[in-house]
Phi, psi and omega in degrees: 000127180273150177282184187290349180274066182306329186285006181264011190224140173277114181274153179306323180298329180294322179294318180294316179294323176298323177296320178297317178298317180297319180296335181248024187300330182290340179268356188274330182306127179085347178290145178261116190238136173241125172259126176261152181054042194293324181056238180284354164070027181305309180299317180296321178296316179299316179300317180294319179293338177270004174105003178282155172269105192253141167239130177259144177216152171210178184299135176295345180273359182237076184300330178294325178291320178296321178293324178297320176302312181297317180297319179298321179296315181297317180296336182254020177056046178231057187293344185262004178287122180290146176236123183241146171273108177233121180259128182303137176081000182244129175276122182227162176303324180296319179292315183294331185261010179300139174292164177305145180229155178254324185224134172251133178249144174205113178256123179056037175282336176275069185257320184235117184306332180294342180265349189304313183291322177299319178299309184290332173297314179295317179297317178301314179302313182295320180287326175297321180286333182228075190300337180278347187286164177226153175253111178265118185220143173244149179212153177264130179284111182251335180207135178292343181278344183274126179212146175252006185304314180294324179290324176300314179298314181302321184262016176056047179240155176231157179230150175238127177284133178249111181296133182300326181295339182290345176227027173069028183251014182266040181237153177290323177252122187232124178052046180067016178246134176270002185304313181304322173044227182259014177293147174269107182245138179236159176229143174215157174245125181252136178216175176294137173283144178286134177283158181298139178090001179240000000 
């Protein structure tokens, strides 16, 4: 059983999302990327090492996670990557003053159903502010009863399922990591749904 500091651990979903970023590395230079719920920040670090302009974020209520983001940047020779405290579902000066972004990353943020709407509220705000942006997210299937479909509809968002085999992530051992193992991991890209008539 893990303690409440979920962000102190590299989750299998982070390895899969990092693989997706690596597979799309040629499109990343110059992209403005925000990772939410970053924790140890593997996807964000990979994006930054591939040339993206990255901002890492985790809950402002979890200072150890924010420090872990900073430590990951230092260990990967990325001392200038900003780290922000952003709490899902909360409007804060940090959220309001974010620079334009192209890609939002989130690995295994859909972990606890009580957080799902707060996450999608924040994503909706970011996508409304940056209509061209996309939310790239991986998640571990933990229960067949958990779904964000109704929340996507409520917040005028759409999702596209990305098959893991399409970017070489359908293996138990991925990029020399055994973390993905036998976990059922899925990936989707969430964006604003087009309103009728547009």
